[in-house]
PDB file of C-alpha atoms in Angstrom:
ATOM      1  CA  MET B  27     -11.093   2.501 -20.504  1.00 60.00           C
ATOM      2  CA  GLY B  28      -8.645  -0.393 -20.198  1.00 66.00           C
ATOM      3  CA  GLY B  29     -11.188  -2.224 -18.046  1.00 71.00           C
ATOM      4  CA  ILE B  30     -13.849  -2.046 -20.749  1.00 79.00           C
ATOM      5  CA  PHE B  31     -11.474  -3.497 -23.318  1.00 81.00           C
ATOM      6  CA  ALA B  32     -10.257  -6.101 -20.804  1.00 80.00           C
ATOM      7  CA  GLN B  33     -13.811  -7.363 -20.348  1.00 80.00           C
ATOM      8  CA  LYS B  34     -14.261  -7.702 -24.074  1.00 86.00           C
ATOM      9  CA  PHE B  35     -10.841  -8.996 -25.180  1.00 86.00           C
ATOM     10  CA  GLY B  36      -9.191 -10.318 -22.006  1.00 85.00           C
ATOM     11  CA  VAL B  37      -6.833  -8.786 -19.472  1.00 86.00           C
ATOM     12  CA  LYS B  38      -3.632 -10.250 -20.872  1.00 87.00           C
ATOM     13  CA  ALA B  39      -4.387  -9.310 -24.478  1.00 89.00           C
ATOM     14  CA  VAL B  40      -5.227  -5.704 -23.576  1.00 91.00           C
ATOM     15  CA  HIS B  41      -2.192  -5.463 -21.299  1.00 91.00           C
ATOM     16  CA  VAL B  42       0.102  -6.602 -24.136  1.00 93.00           C
ATOM     17  CA  VAL B  43      -1.488  -4.098 -26.547  1.00 94.00           C
ATOM     18  CA  ILE B  44      -1.122  -1.240 -24.046  1.00 94.00           C
ATOM     19  CA  LEU B  45       2.548  -2.051 -23.445  1.00 95.00           C
ATOM     20  CA  LEU B  46       3.151  -2.126 -27.199  1.00 96.00           C
ATOM     21  CA  LEU B  47       1.350   1.218 -27.573  1.00 94.00           C
ATOM     22  CA  LYS B  48       3.560   2.701 -24.853  1.00 95.00           C
ATOM     23  CA  SER B  49       6.623   1.340 -26.636  1.00 96.00           C
ATOM     24  CA  TYR B  50       5.366   2.936 -29.854  1.00 96.00           C
ATOM     25  CA  ALA B  51       4.835   6.193 -27.969  1.00 95.00           C
ATOM     26  CA  CYS B  52       8.505   6.197 -26.945  1.00 94.00           C
ATOM     27  CA  PHE B  53       9.637   5.546 -30.519  1.00 94.00           C
ATOM     28  CA  LEU B  54       7.289   8.284 -31.701  1.00 94.00           C
ATOM     29  CA  ALA B  55       8.804  10.749 -29.247  1.00 92.00           C
ATOM     30  CA  ILE B  56      12.281  10.209 -30.701  1.00 93.00           C
ATOM     31  CA  SER B  57      11.278  10.052 -34.358  1.00 93.00           C
ATOM     32  CA  THR B  58       9.228  13.200 -34.842  1.00 91.00           C
ATOM     33  CA  THR B  59       9.144  16.886 -34.076  1.00 91.00           C
ATOM     34  CA  ASN B  60       5.482  17.246 -35.050  1.00 94.00           C
ATOM     35  CA  ILE B  61       3.719  18.776 -32.053  1.00 95.00           C
ATOM     36  CA  TYR B  62       0.519  16.818 -32.649  1.00 95.00           C
ATOM     37  CA  LEU B  63       2.332  13.492 -32.763  1.00 95.00           C
ATOM     38  CA  LEU B  64       4.351  14.414 -29.681  1.00 93.00           C
ATOM     39  CA  ASN B  65       1.122  15.253 -27.837  1.00 94.00           C
ATOM     40  CA  PHE B  66      -0.335  11.953 -29.004  1.00 95.00           C
ATOM     41  CA  SER B  67       2.760  10.225 -27.628  1.00 94.00           C
ATOM     42  CA  VAL B  68       2.257  11.882 -24.239  1.00 93.00           C
ATOM     43  CA  PHE B  69      -1.412  10.874 -24.279  1.00 93.00           C
ATOM     44  CA  LEU B  70      -0.520   7.233 -25.038  1.00 92.00           C
ATOM     45  CA  MET B  71       1.985   7.177 -22.204  1.00 91.00           C
ATOM     46  CA  GLY B  72      -0.393   8.647 -19.639  1.00 88.00           C
ATOM     47  CA  PHE B  73      -3.331   6.499 -20.731  1.00 87.00           C
ATOM     48  CA  GLY B  74      -1.137   3.418 -20.861  1.00 89.00           C
ATOM     49  CA  THR B  75       0.359   3.920 -17.417  1.00 85.00           C
ATOM     50  CA  MET B  76      -3.041   4.196 -15.734  1.00 84.00           C
ATOM     51  CA  SER B  77      -4.247   1.153 -17.625  1.00 87.00           C
ATOM     52  CA  ASN B  78      -1.114  -0.822 -16.735  1.00 86.00           C
ATOM     53  CA  VAL B  79      -1.756  -0.357 -13.031  1.00 83.00           C
ATOM     54  CA  MET B  80      -5.375  -1.455 -13.291  1.00 85.00           C
ATOM     55  CA  LEU B  81      -4.646  -4.402 -15.579  1.00 87.00           C
ATOM     56  CA  THR B  82      -1.798  -5.609 -13.365  1.00 85.00           C
ATOM     57  CA  ASN B  83      -4.164  -5.505 -10.407  1.00 83.00           C
ATOM     58  CA  LEU B  84      -6.710  -7.591 -12.343  1.00 84.00           C
ATOM     59  CA  MET B  85      -4.015 -10.105 -13.250  1.00 84.00           C
ATOM     60  CA  ALA B  86      -2.965 -10.299  -9.595  1.00 83.00           C
ATOM     61  CA  PHE B  87      -6.566 -10.940  -8.547  1.00 82.00           C
ATOM     62  CA  ASP B  88      -6.786 -13.872 -10.964  1.00 81.00           C
ATOM     63  CA  ILE B  89      -3.434 -15.269  -9.844  1.00 81.00           C
ATOM     64  CA  VAL B  90      -3.710 -14.968  -6.043  1.00 84.00           C
ATOM     65  CA  LYS B  91      -7.501 -15.028  -5.696  1.00 78.00           C
ATOM     66  CA  LYS B  92      -9.517 -13.095  -3.160  1.00 80.00           C
ATOM     67  CA  SER B  93      -7.825 -14.285   0.042  1.00 81.00           C
ATOM     68  CA  LEU B  94      -4.385 -12.841  -0.779  1.00 85.00           C
ATOM     69  CA  PHE B  95      -5.479  -9.993  -3.004  1.00 85.00           C
ATOM     70  CA  ILE B  96      -5.284  -7.173  -0.440  1.00 84.00           C
ATOM     71  CA  ASN B  97      -1.681  -8.023   0.508  1.00 84.00           C
ATOM     72  CA  SER B  98      -0.638  -8.499  -3.108  1.00 85.00           C
ATOM     73  CA  ILE B  99      -2.268  -5.259  -4.256  1.00 86.00           C
ATOM     74  CA  SER B 100      -0.501  -3.347  -1.515  1.00 86.00           C
ATOM     75  CA  PHE B 101       2.818  -4.832  -2.601  1.00 87.00           C
ATOM     76  CA  LEU B 102       2.137  -4.156  -6.296  1.00 86.00           C
ATOM     77  CA  THR B 103       1.156  -0.549  -5.618  1.00 86.00           C
ATOM     78  CA  PHE B 104       4.310  -0.062  -3.552  1.00 90.00           C
ATOM     79  CA  CYS B 105       6.423  -1.581  -6.339  1.00 89.00           C
ATOM     80  CA  PHE B 106       4.832   0.619  -9.003  1.00 85.00           C
ATOM     81  CA  GLY B 107       5.524   3.734  -6.944  1.00 88.00           C
ATOM     82  CA  PHE B 108       9.016   2.679  -5.909  1.00 94.00           C
ATOM     83  CA  PHE B 109      10.201   1.763  -9.401  1.00 90.00           C
ATOM     84  CA  GLN B 110       8.536   4.828 -10.935  1.00 86.00           C
ATOM     85  CA  ALA B 111      10.527   7.005  -8.538  1.00 93.00           C
ATOM     86  CA  LEU B 112      13.734   4.976  -8.993  1.00 94.00           C
ATOM     87  CA  PHE B 113      13.665   5.073 -12.777  1.00 87.00           C
ATOM     88  CA  SER B 114      12.686   8.736 -12.797  1.00 87.00           C
ATOM     89  CA  PHE B 115      15.757   9.434 -10.691  1.00 91.00           C
ATOM     90  CA  VAL B 116      17.993   7.254 -12.922  1.00 87.00           C
ATOM     91  CA  PHE B 117      16.657   9.021 -16.011  1.00 82.00           C
ATOM     92  CA  TYR B 118      17.277  12.381 -14.351  1.00 86.00           C
ATOM     93  CA  LEU B 119      20.895  11.385 -13.657  1.00 87.00           C
ATOM     94  CA  LEU B 120      21.329  10.089 -17.198  1.00 83.00           C
ATOM     95  CA  SER B 121      19.882  13.265 -18.686  1.00 81.00           C
ATOM     96  CA  SER B 122      22.588  15.348 -17.075  1.00 82.00           C
ATOM     97  CA  TYR B 123      25.245  13.282 -18.924  1.00 84.00           C
ATOM     98  CA  LEU B 124      23.491  12.891 -22.262  1.00 82.00           C
ATOM     99  CA  GLN B 125      23.069  15.490 -24.966  1.00 80.00           C
ATOM    100  CA  SER B 126      19.482  14.432 -25.725  1.00 81.00           C
ATOM    101  CA  TYR B 127      16.657  12.270 -24.455  1.00 84.00           C
ATOM    102  CA  VAL B 128      16.837   9.889 -27.411  1.00 88.00           C
ATOM    103  CA  PHE B 129      18.810   7.231 -25.474  1.00 87.00           C
ATOM    104  CA  ILE B 130      16.349   7.338 -22.549  1.00 86.00           C
ATOM    105  CA  PHE B 131      13.306   6.998 -24.802  1.00 90.00           C
ATOM    106  CA  LEU B 132      14.999   4.237 -26.779  1.00 92.00           C
ATOM    107  CA  ILE B 133      15.748   2.213 -23.624  1.00 89.00           C
ATOM    108  CA  SER B 134      12.182   2.774 -22.417  1.00 90.00           C
ATOM    109  CA  ALA B 135      10.725   1.634 -25.732  1.00 95.00           C
ATOM    110  CA  ILE B 136      12.836  -1.533 -25.733  1.00 96.00           C
ATOM    111  CA  LEU B 137      11.971  -2.379 -22.120  1.00 93.00           C
ATOM    112  CA  LEU B 138       8.253  -1.826 -22.736  1.00 94.00           C
ATOM    113  CA  PHE B 139       8.425  -4.090 -25.774  1.00 96.00           C
ATOM    114  CA  ILE B 140      10.199  -6.784 -23.762  1.00 97.00           C
ATOM    115  CA  SER B 141       7.544  -6.451 -21.041  1.00 94.00           C
ATOM    116  CA  ALA B 142       4.828  -7.115 -23.600  1.00 95.00           C
ATOM    117  CA  ILE B 143       6.690 -10.193 -24.868  1.00 96.00           C
ATOM    118  CA  LEU B 144       7.135 -11.512 -21.327  1.00 93.00           C
ATOM    119  CA  LEU B 145       3.359 -11.468 -20.800  1.00 90.00           C
ATOM    120  CA  LEU B 146       2.707 -13.732 -23.797  1.00 90.00           C
ATOM    121  CA  PRO B 147       3.490 -17.092 -22.095  1.00 89.00           C
ATOM    122  CA  ILE B 148       1.132 -16.368 -19.173  1.00 83.00           C
ATOM    123  CA  LYS B 149      -1.964 -18.525 -19.331  1.00 79.00           C
ATOM    124  CA  LYS B 150      -5.199 -16.854 -20.256  1.00 66.00           C
ATOM    125  CA  ILE B 151      -6.390 -14.444 -17.583  1.00 64.00           C
ATOM    126  CA  ARG B 152     -10.160 -13.879 -17.660  1.00 58.00           C
TER     127      ARG B 152
END
């Protein structure tokens, strides 16, 4: 789905929106107990993560072009997996010291928001 929107609105613009939606999903998870909103938050996170991977790959293709794309995509995929595992482990360790997940979701929301802001200065991609 992210690819369809990327074709219409541009890779960078859609990537920024998806990161902001993921940030919103984290804030939603700590601000409500409504089961429907919590499920919506989970949906936004899952949808956003899959779109992030694809959109990052598209951005890499525009930046490094076809000749270096295979090496860069391998590195990007490794980095996604590595940091997903690393932060999952860090959050697991933090959860054993914290009384609730609020702090973890708050940090995630802030970092996702900062990620969206950091994409803004990048020149137009597609």
